[in-house]
Amino acid sequence: MLAIRTQFSNHFNYNAALVVKSPGRINLIGEHIDYNHGFVLPAAIDKFIELAIGKRTDGAIHMVALDLGETIILPIHNLAPHATVWVNYIIGVVDQVFNNLATNENNFAKIKEDFNGGFSICIQGNIPLGAGLSSSAAVECAVLFALNELYNLSLTRMQMALMAQSAEHKFAGVNCGIMDMFASLHGEKNKAILLDCDSLAFTYYPLALNDYSIVLFDTQIKHALASSEYNTRRLECEQGLKIIQEKYPTVKTFRDISLEQVEACLASNDVNRSKVYQRCKYVVEEIQRVQLAVQDLGKGDMQAFGKKMFETHKGLSKLYEVSCPELDFLVEAVSNNENVLGARMMGGGFGGCTINIIKKSAVEEITKELTASYAQVMHKELAVYITSIEDGTHIVEGTHLVA
Ligand code: GLA
């Protein structure tokens, strides 16, 4: 495969100003609680989006998705959600940059003039799409990081994460939390990051996995968060929180809620109310579980940590109902294996991957067995990614993707 710089020059007949790389993410524990003021423990991985970018002067954005062989050209002004999904991840952050420039009118007059000229961009990547590894966040973060560099926007990584999240809400229609964008931008090699999704404070935890590997088993069921129940889960949680706040006015977020309060306010025979009860019970349990899991991590007790991953899966499957038969099958299949410390569905759910902590010496055999049983029972091909933890979004000189 040609280096992305070369592909850029071939397409546009001028040289790219810079090349940026932004990774996908895993999440060790803390699922569906980033938008519920909980804690998450993600890390950036060795799958990434790469782009080459250069300024233009004709007021247009020329976008090339190399993997898809598609080119879309749009005027840089009056951007609105587009029918082509991948385009939204680019123009969504461009729209955010305009908002940002508008709020700083005087300081940014010169930058704004420059930005109005537009840009050319080539993108490619090796993050499997719809697999729960945040390929869309990686595109948004790569583009925003590149624009920040190219136009000297002086944005911090956290500001960029928040802007990319807003872009996803507005242009992709998914009311996601902050985790994916945060992780893609803040990743550090061999470290997991504990993010407090309330204060946005974060701490790096070295991941000493020693004899163990992080292995992702991909159901190859593509999830589409926008059309899935993701947004419904958010609403159910908001509904539950409101009911609890009526009885306990001092409660601000899920962080202040005890399981007893969930029982007292939401346990019910009414079907709708009992769904809200289940969602809130899961959220409160998961917020507590992550805090205990982090203590396990601090003590190096990966056995205890792994057990909590299984508990999280149970909650996501039975209470939060964001799993699917294929994910349940893959977790169940390794649950009594002494070489697997922990396993659970990861990310938004309804498909995508399970995350597993597996003894290195057993990875090959477990993968072989699981591939065979998944094909036999689910009639699908399992994809397997043995994952390493890598740095977050950064500028690359002269890189090219190895296919
Ligand atoms: C998706 C969202 C995240 C987060 C996870 C579930 O990846 O983008 O914000 O809510 O689902 O933990």
Short mmCIF file of C-alpha atoms and ligand atoms in Angstrom, two decimals:
data_model
loop_
_atom_site.label_atom_id
_atom_site.label_comp_id
_atom_site.label_asym_id
_atom_site.label_seq_id
_atom_site.Cartn_x
_atom_site.Cartn_y
_atom_site.Cartn_z
CA MET A 1 0.00 0.00 0.00
CA LEU A 2 1.28 3.47 -0.86
CA ALA A 3 2.23 5.82 1.97
CA ILE A 4 -0.62 8.19 2.74
CA ARG A 5 1.52 11.22 1.84
CA THR A 6 2.03 9.79 -1.62
CA GLN A 7 -1.67 9.04 -1.98
CA PHE A 8 -2.41 12.65 -1.00
CA SER A 9 0.03 14.08 -3.59
CA ASN A 10 -1.34 11.75 -6.26
CA HIS A 11 -4.89 12.94 -5.59
CA PHE A 12 -4.31 16.64 -5.12
CA ASN A 13 -1.10 17.49 -6.96
CA TYR A 14 0.43 19.20 -3.95
CA ASN A 15 2.08 17.97 -0.77
CA ALA A 16 0.22 17.30 2.48
CA ALA A 17 1.12 19.64 5.34
CA LEU A 18 0.91 16.88 7.91
CA VAL A 19 -0.01 13.30 8.68
CA VAL A 20 -1.96 12.44 11.83
CA LYS A 21 -2.76 9.11 13.41
CA SER A 22 -5.56 8.48 15.93
CA PRO A 23 -6.25 5.13 17.59
CA GLY A 24 -9.35 3.09 18.40
CA ARG A 25 -9.91 2.15 22.01
CA ILE A 26 -10.70 -0.70 24.33
CA ASN A 27 -12.45 -0.28 27.67
CA LEU A 28 -11.43 -2.57 30.51
CA ILE A 29 -14.42 -1.81 32.70
CA GLY A 30 -17.05 0.91 33.20
CA GLU A 31 -19.55 0.40 30.38
CA HIS A 32 -22.49 2.68 29.63
CA ILE A 33 -21.61 4.87 32.58
CA ASP A 34 -19.64 7.65 30.88
CA TYR A 35 -22.92 9.46 30.19
CA ASN A 36 -24.09 8.63 33.71
CA HIS A 37 -21.30 10.46 35.57
CA GLY A 38 -19.43 7.25 36.40
CA PHE A 39 -15.82 6.14 35.90
CA VAL A 40 -14.40 4.38 32.86
CA LEU A 41 -11.08 2.63 32.28
CA PRO A 42 -10.25 2.80 28.56
CA ALA A 43 -6.95 2.59 26.65
CA ALA A 44 -5.89 3.40 23.09
CA ILE A 45 -4.95 0.43 20.89
CA ASP A 46 -2.84 -0.61 17.92
CA LYS A 47 -5.64 -0.06 15.43
CA PHE A 48 -5.93 3.43 14.06
CA ILE A 49 -7.13 5.99 11.55
CA GLU A 50 -4.50 7.86 9.57
CA LEU A 51 -4.95 11.03 7.56
CA ALA A 52 -2.97 13.42 5.40
CA ILE A 53 -4.18 17.00 5.20
CA GLY A 54 -3.31 20.25 3.44
CA LYS A 55 -4.86 23.72 3.21
CA ARG A 56 -6.82 24.99 0.19
CA THR A 57 -7.91 28.46 -0.87
CA ASP A 58 -11.11 27.75 -2.84
CA GLY A 59 -13.46 27.49 0.18
CA ALA A 60 -14.06 23.76 -0.26
CA ILE A 61 -13.37 20.57 1.65
CA HIS A 62 -12.12 17.76 -0.56
CA MET A 63 -12.44 14.44 1.31
CA VAL A 64 -11.09 11.11 0.10
CA ALA A 65 -11.84 7.86 1.95
CA LEU A 66 -9.06 5.71 0.54
CA ASP A 67 -10.39 2.38 1.85
CA LEU A 68 -13.78 2.98 0.27
CA GLY A 69 -12.51 4.62 -2.91
CA GLU A 70 -14.93 7.50 -2.37
CA THR A 71 -14.40 11.24 -2.82
CA ILE A 72 -16.80 13.91 -1.59
CA ILE A 73 -16.40 17.66 -2.13
CA LEU A 74 -18.40 20.18 -0.12
CA PRO A 75 -18.26 23.93 0.38
CA ILE A 76 -16.84 24.64 3.84
CA HIS A 77 -19.81 26.85 4.76
CA ASN A 78 -23.38 25.93 5.75
CA LEU A 79 -22.46 22.39 6.70
CA ALA A 80 -25.32 20.07 7.62
CA PRO A 81 -25.50 16.31 8.30
CA HIS A 82 -24.73 14.41 5.09
CA ALA A 83 -26.19 11.20 3.67
CA THR A 84 -22.72 9.61 3.50
CA VAL A 85 -21.93 8.47 7.02
CA TRP A 86 -18.13 8.86 7.07
CA VAL A 87 -18.37 12.43 5.78
CA ASN A 88 -20.25 13.43 8.94
CA TYR A 89 -17.27 12.56 11.12
CA ILE A 90 -15.20 15.12 9.21
CA ILE A 91 -17.69 17.93 8.67
CA GLY A 92 -19.07 17.46 12.19
CA VAL A 93 -15.77 18.61 13.68
CA VAL A 94 -15.37 21.35 11.07
CA ASP A 95 -18.72 22.69 12.29
CA GLN A 96 -17.35 22.56 15.84
CA VAL A 97 -14.29 24.56 14.81
CA PHE A 98 -16.56 27.23 13.31
CA ASN A 99 -18.49 27.40 16.61
CA ASN A 100 -15.25 27.75 18.49
CA LEU A 101 -13.97 30.49 16.18
CA ALA A 102 -17.28 32.35 16.44
CA THR A 103 -17.04 32.54 20.22
CA ASN A 104 -13.55 34.03 19.95
CA GLU A 105 -14.30 36.44 17.13
CA ASN A 106 -11.55 39.01 17.71
CA ASN A 107 -8.64 36.79 18.57
CA PHE A 108 -9.28 34.44 15.70
CA ALA A 109 -10.02 36.81 12.82
CA LYS A 110 -6.86 35.88 10.91
CA ILE A 111 -7.26 32.17 11.60
CA LYS A 112 -10.86 32.32 10.49
CA GLU A 113 -9.90 33.86 7.17
CA ASP A 114 -7.39 31.06 6.64
CA PHE A 115 -9.85 28.35 7.72
CA ASN A 116 -12.49 29.65 5.29
CA GLY A 117 -10.16 28.60 2.46
CA GLY A 118 -10.95 24.93 3.10
CA PHE A 119 -8.69 21.88 3.05
CA SER A 120 -7.98 18.59 1.30
CA ILE A 121 -7.88 15.38 3.26
CA CYS A 122 -7.15 11.68 2.60
CA ILE A 123 -8.18 9.15 5.24
CA GLN A 124 -7.58 5.45 5.70
CA GLY A 125 -7.56 3.07 8.65
CA ASN A 126 -7.51 -0.44 10.02
CA ILE A 127 -10.09 -0.15 12.81
CA PRO A 128 -12.89 -2.60 11.99
CA LEU A 129 -16.11 -0.61 11.50
CA GLY A 130 -19.08 -1.18 13.81
CA ALA A 131 -17.00 -3.45 16.05
CA GLY A 132 -17.21 -1.29 19.16
CA LEU A 133 -13.62 -0.05 18.80
CA SER A 134 -14.58 3.58 18.16
CA SER A 135 -13.57 4.01 14.57
CA SER A 136 -15.85 7.04 14.28
CA ALA A 137 -14.32 8.76 17.32
CA ALA A 138 -10.86 8.05 15.90
CA VAL A 139 -11.78 9.84 12.65
CA GLU A 140 -13.24 12.81 14.52
CA CYS A 141 -10.19 13.08 16.79
CA ALA A 142 -7.72 12.71 13.92
CA VAL A 143 -9.43 15.45 11.91
CA LEU A 144 -9.81 17.84 14.83
CA PHE A 145 -6.24 17.28 15.98
CA ALA A 146 -5.03 17.95 12.43
CA LEU A 147 -7.13 21.13 12.11
CA ASN A 148 -5.86 22.31 15.50
CA GLU A 149 -2.27 21.94 14.28
CA LEU A 150 -2.84 23.27 10.80
CA TYR A 151 -4.65 26.44 11.87
CA ASN A 152 -3.07 27.00 15.32
CA LEU A 153 -6.40 26.77 17.12
CA SER A 154 -4.75 26.32 20.54
CA LEU A 155 -7.21 23.66 21.68
CA THR A 156 -6.33 21.30 24.53
CA ARG A 157 -6.84 17.56 24.11
CA MET A 158 -9.78 17.67 26.50
CA GLN A 159 -11.41 20.52 24.57
CA MET A 160 -10.98 18.49 21.41
CA ALA A 161 -12.57 15.43 23.05
CA LEU A 162 -15.60 17.49 24.06
CA MET A 163 -15.90 19.06 20.62
CA ALA A 164 -15.65 15.66 18.90
CA GLN A 165 -18.37 14.36 21.22
CA SER A 166 -20.65 17.27 20.25
CA ALA A 167 -19.90 16.59 16.58
CA GLU A 168 -21.02 12.98 17.05
CA HIS A 169 -24.26 14.14 18.69
CA LYS A 170 -25.03 16.72 16.04
CA PHE A 171 -23.85 15.10 12.81
CA ALA A 172 -23.98 11.35 13.52
CA GLY A 173 -27.08 11.46 15.75
CA VAL A 174 -25.56 9.33 18.52
CA ASN A 175 -25.82 10.85 21.99
CA CYS A 176 -22.60 9.19 23.08
CA GLY A 177 -20.57 9.89 26.19
CA ILE A 178 -17.03 11.28 26.28
CA MET A 179 -15.11 8.01 26.69
CA ASP A 180 -14.23 7.16 23.09
CA MET A 181 -12.92 10.58 22.08
CA PHE A 182 -11.17 11.01 25.40
CA ALA A 183 -9.37 7.67 25.04
CA SER A 184 -8.34 8.20 21.44
CA LEU A 185 -6.79 11.58 22.28
CA HIS A 186 -5.27 10.78 25.70
CA GLY A 187 -3.98 7.21 25.27
CA GLU A 188 -0.47 6.34 26.47
CA LYS A 189 1.52 3.24 25.65
CA ASN A 190 0.90 0.36 28.09
CA LYS A 191 -1.39 2.44 30.28
CA ALA A 192 -5.11 2.35 31.02
CA ILE A 193 -6.74 5.65 31.94
CA LEU A 194 -9.21 6.03 34.76
CA LEU A 195 -11.52 8.86 33.74
CA ASP A 196 -13.93 10.45 36.18
CA CYS A 197 -16.74 11.33 33.78
CA ASP A 198 -18.13 13.84 36.25
CA SER A 199 -15.10 16.06 36.88
CA LEU A 200 -13.15 14.88 33.79
CA ALA A 201 -10.10 14.32 36.02
CA PHE A 202 -8.04 11.35 34.89
CA THR A 203 -5.22 9.10 36.13
CA TYR A 204 -2.95 6.76 34.18
CA TYR A 205 -2.56 3.18 35.41
CA PRO A 206 0.36 1.12 34.10
CA LEU A 207 -1.07 -2.14 32.82
CA ALA A 208 1.28 -4.86 33.99
CA LEU A 209 -0.32 -7.79 32.24
CA ASN A 210 2.83 -9.94 32.36
CA ASP A 211 1.77 -13.42 31.21
CA TYR A 212 -1.61 -12.20 29.97
CA SER A 213 -2.85 -10.67 26.73
CA ILE A 214 -5.87 -8.58 25.90
CA VAL A 215 -7.74 -10.40 23.18
CA LEU A 216 -10.82 -9.13 21.38
CA PHE A 217 -13.27 -11.58 19.88
CA ASP A 218 -15.34 -9.88 17.20
CA THR A 219 -18.85 -11.30 16.70
CA GLN A 220 -18.81 -9.63 13.28
CA ILE A 221 -22.31 -8.41 14.08
CA LYS A 222 -22.06 -4.78 13.08
CA HIS A 223 -23.76 -2.51 15.52
CA ALA A 224 -25.29 0.78 14.40
CA LEU A 225 -25.56 2.87 17.52
CA ALA A 226 -27.74 5.55 15.96
CA SER A 227 -30.46 3.11 14.99
CA SER A 228 -29.93 0.94 18.05
CA GLU A 229 -31.25 1.43 21.51
CA TYR A 230 -28.25 3.48 22.66
CA ASN A 231 -30.17 6.74 22.78
CA THR A 232 -33.10 4.96 24.46
CA ARG A 233 -30.81 3.77 27.26
CA ARG A 234 -29.74 7.34 27.89
CA LEU A 235 -33.35 8.44 28.11
CA GLU A 236 -34.29 5.58 30.45
CA CYS A 237 -31.45 6.55 32.77
CA GLU A 238 -32.47 10.22 32.72
CA GLN A 239 -36.03 9.18 33.51
CA GLY A 240 -34.88 7.05 36.47
CA LEU A 241 -32.62 9.79 37.79
CA LYS A 242 -35.50 12.28 37.71
CA ILE A 243 -37.79 9.96 39.66
CA ILE A 244 -35.12 9.38 42.30
CA GLN A 245 -34.40 13.12 42.55
CA GLU A 246 -38.08 13.78 43.28
CA LYS A 247 -37.79 11.70 46.42
CA TYR A 248 -34.19 12.60 47.23
CA PRO A 249 -33.65 16.23 46.13
CA THR A 250 -30.00 16.28 47.20
CA VAL A 251 -29.13 13.67 44.53
CA LYS A 252 -27.33 15.37 41.64
CA THR A 253 -26.09 12.44 39.55
CA PHE A 254 -25.95 8.64 39.63
CA ARG A 255 -22.81 9.00 41.72
CA ASP A 256 -24.96 10.07 44.67
CA ILE A 257 -27.41 7.18 44.42
CA SER A 258 -27.38 4.01 46.55
CA LEU A 259 -28.88 0.67 45.56
CA GLU A 260 -31.40 1.10 48.38
CA GLN A 261 -32.62 4.33 46.80
CA VAL A 262 -32.99 2.59 43.44
CA GLU A 263 -35.08 -0.10 45.14
CA ALA A 264 -37.15 2.41 47.08
CA CYS A 265 -37.98 4.59 44.07
CA LEU A 266 -38.06 2.32 41.06
CA ALA A 267 -38.82 -1.32 41.96
CA SER A 268 -42.23 -1.91 40.39
CA ASN A 269 -44.48 -4.38 38.63
CA ASP A 270 -45.19 -1.91 35.89
CA VAL A 271 -43.27 -3.04 32.78
CA ASN A 272 -41.94 0.36 31.75
CA ARG A 273 -41.01 1.30 35.29
CA SER A 274 -39.27 -2.04 35.80
CA LYS A 275 -37.10 -1.43 32.70
CA VAL A 276 -36.05 1.92 34.18
CA TYR A 277 -35.38 0.14 37.46
CA GLN A 278 -33.13 -2.43 35.74
CA ARG A 279 -31.14 0.24 33.90
CA CYS A 280 -30.57 2.30 37.04
CA LYS A 281 -29.66 -0.73 39.14
CA TYR A 282 -27.01 -1.65 36.58
CA VAL A 283 -25.61 1.90 36.48
CA VAL A 284 -25.30 2.20 40.26
CA GLU A 285 -23.72 -1.26 40.52
CA GLU A 286 -21.28 -0.58 37.69
CA ILE A 287 -20.18 2.75 39.16
CA GLN A 288 -19.35 0.95 42.42
CA ARG A 289 -17.77 -2.01 40.60
CA VAL A 290 -15.31 0.16 38.66
CA GLN A 291 -14.07 1.78 41.86
CA LEU A 292 -13.41 -1.64 43.37
CA ALA A 293 -11.83 -2.88 40.14
CA VAL A 294 -9.40 0.02 40.19
CA GLN A 295 -8.33 -1.00 43.69
CA ASP A 296 -7.71 -4.53 42.32
CA LEU A 297 -5.61 -3.02 39.57
CA GLY A 298 -3.62 -1.01 42.10
CA LYS A 299 -2.90 -4.18 44.09
CA GLY A 300 -2.04 -6.09 40.93
CA ASP A 301 -4.89 -8.52 41.67
CA MET A 302 -5.92 -9.26 38.09
CA GLN A 303 -7.85 -12.33 39.19
CA ALA A 304 -10.29 -10.17 41.19
CA PHE A 305 -10.33 -7.59 38.39
CA GLY A 306 -11.28 -10.26 35.85
CA LYS A 307 -14.15 -11.51 37.99
CA LYS A 308 -15.63 -8.03 37.93
CA MET A 309 -15.48 -8.02 34.13
CA PHE A 310 -17.72 -11.10 34.12
CA GLU A 311 -20.10 -9.36 36.55
CA THR A 312 -20.23 -6.33 34.27
CA HIS A 313 -21.18 -8.57 31.38
CA LYS A 314 -24.00 -10.09 33.35
CA GLY A 315 -25.32 -6.64 34.20
CA LEU A 316 -25.07 -5.42 30.61
CA SER A 317 -26.79 -8.52 29.31
CA LYS A 318 -29.55 -9.05 31.90
CA LEU A 319 -30.25 -5.61 33.36
CA TYR A 320 -29.11 -3.09 30.78
CA GLU A 321 -30.01 -5.36 27.84
CA VAL A 322 -27.41 -4.18 25.37
CA SER A 323 -25.86 -7.57 24.62
CA CYS A 324 -26.87 -10.06 21.92
CA PRO A 325 -26.82 -13.89 21.67
CA GLU A 326 -23.45 -13.90 19.91
CA LEU A 327 -21.76 -11.76 22.61
CA ASP A 328 -23.33 -13.85 25.37
CA PHE A 329 -22.13 -17.00 23.66
CA LEU A 330 -18.53 -15.78 23.47
CA VAL A 331 -18.44 -14.73 27.13
CA GLU A 332 -20.16 -17.87 28.35
CA ALA A 333 -17.75 -20.07 26.36
CA VAL A 334 -14.70 -18.77 28.25
CA SER A 335 -16.32 -18.21 31.65
CA ASN A 336 -15.06 -21.42 33.24
CA ASN A 337 -11.69 -21.44 31.56
CA GLU A 338 -8.92 -21.08 34.16
CA ASN A 339 -6.73 -19.33 31.60
CA VAL A 340 -9.24 -16.52 31.11
CA LEU A 341 -9.19 -13.97 33.92
CA GLY A 342 -12.13 -11.95 32.67
CA ALA A 343 -14.38 -11.42 29.65
CA ARG A 344 -17.30 -9.21 28.76
CA MET A 345 -18.98 -7.40 25.91
CA MET A 346 -17.32 -4.05 25.24
CA GLY A 347 -18.55 -0.65 24.06
CA GLY A 348 -22.09 0.25 23.05
CA GLY A 349 -23.17 -3.36 22.50
CA PHE A 350 -25.75 -5.06 20.24
CA GLY A 351 -22.77 -6.63 18.43
CA GLY A 352 -19.09 -5.80 18.16
CA CYS A 353 -16.42 -7.38 20.36
CA THR A 354 -15.88 -9.07 23.67
CA ILE A 355 -12.75 -8.10 25.60
CA ASN A 356 -10.85 -10.96 27.23
CA ILE A 357 -7.80 -11.18 29.48
CA ILE A 358 -6.20 -14.49 28.53
CA LYS A 359 -3.01 -16.25 29.59
CA LYS A 360 -0.55 -15.81 26.72
CA SER A 361 0.29 -19.50 26.53
CA ALA A 362 -3.41 -20.37 26.09
CA VAL A 363 -4.41 -17.74 23.53
CA GLU A 364 -3.80 -19.93 20.50
CA GLU A 365 -5.75 -22.89 21.79
CA ILE A 366 -8.68 -20.84 23.10
CA THR A 367 -8.89 -18.92 19.83
CA LYS A 368 -8.95 -22.17 17.87
CA GLU A 369 -11.67 -23.70 20.02
CA LEU A 370 -13.80 -20.58 20.07
CA THR A 371 -13.51 -20.06 16.31
CA ALA A 372 -14.77 -23.60 15.76
CA SER A 373 -17.63 -23.47 18.26
CA TYR A 374 -18.72 -19.98 17.11
CA ALA A 375 -18.91 -21.22 13.53
CA GLN A 376 -20.80 -24.33 14.59
CA VAL A 377 -23.34 -22.70 16.91
CA MET A 378 -23.71 -19.19 15.51
CA HIS A 379 -22.84 -19.96 11.89
CA LYS A 380 -20.53 -16.99 11.73
CA GLU A 381 -16.84 -16.38 11.36
CA LEU A 382 -15.06 -15.09 14.45
CA ALA A 383 -12.49 -12.32 14.00
CA VAL A 384 -9.71 -12.16 16.60
CA TYR A 385 -7.51 -9.19 17.54
CA ILE A 386 -4.64 -9.61 19.99
CA THR A 387 -4.28 -6.07 21.17
CA SER A 388 -1.47 -3.85 22.40
CA ILE A 389 -1.95 -0.56 24.25
CA GLU A 390 -0.57 2.43 22.34
CA ASP A 391 -0.25 6.22 22.35
CA GLY A 392 -3.17 8.51 21.59
CA THR A 393 -3.60 10.90 18.65
CA HIS A 394 -0.30 12.23 17.32
CA ILE A 395 1.48 13.62 14.30
CA VAL A 396 3.41 11.15 12.21
CA GLU A 397 6.12 11.93 9.77
CA GLY A 398 6.27 9.86 6.64
CA THR A 399 4.24 6.94 8.02
CA HIS A 400 2.28 4.50 5.99
CA LEU A 401 -0.29 1.92 7.02
CA VAL A 402 0.70 -1.69 6.92
CA ALA A 403 -2.42 -3.44 5.66
C1 GLA B 1 -20.17 3.85 22.95
C2 GLA B 1 -20.24 5.34 23.27
C3 GLA B 1 -19.48 5.65 24.58
C4 GLA B 1 -19.92 4.74 25.70
C5 GLA B 1 -19.94 3.29 25.26
C6 GLA B 1 -20.54 2.39 26.31
O1 GLA B 1 -18.87 3.46 22.66
O2 GLA B 1 -19.69 6.09 22.23
O3 GLA B 1 -19.65 6.99 24.91
O4 GLA B 1 -21.15 5.14 26.21
O5 GLA B 1 -20.67 3.10 24.05
O6 GLA B 1 -19.76 2.40 27.45
#
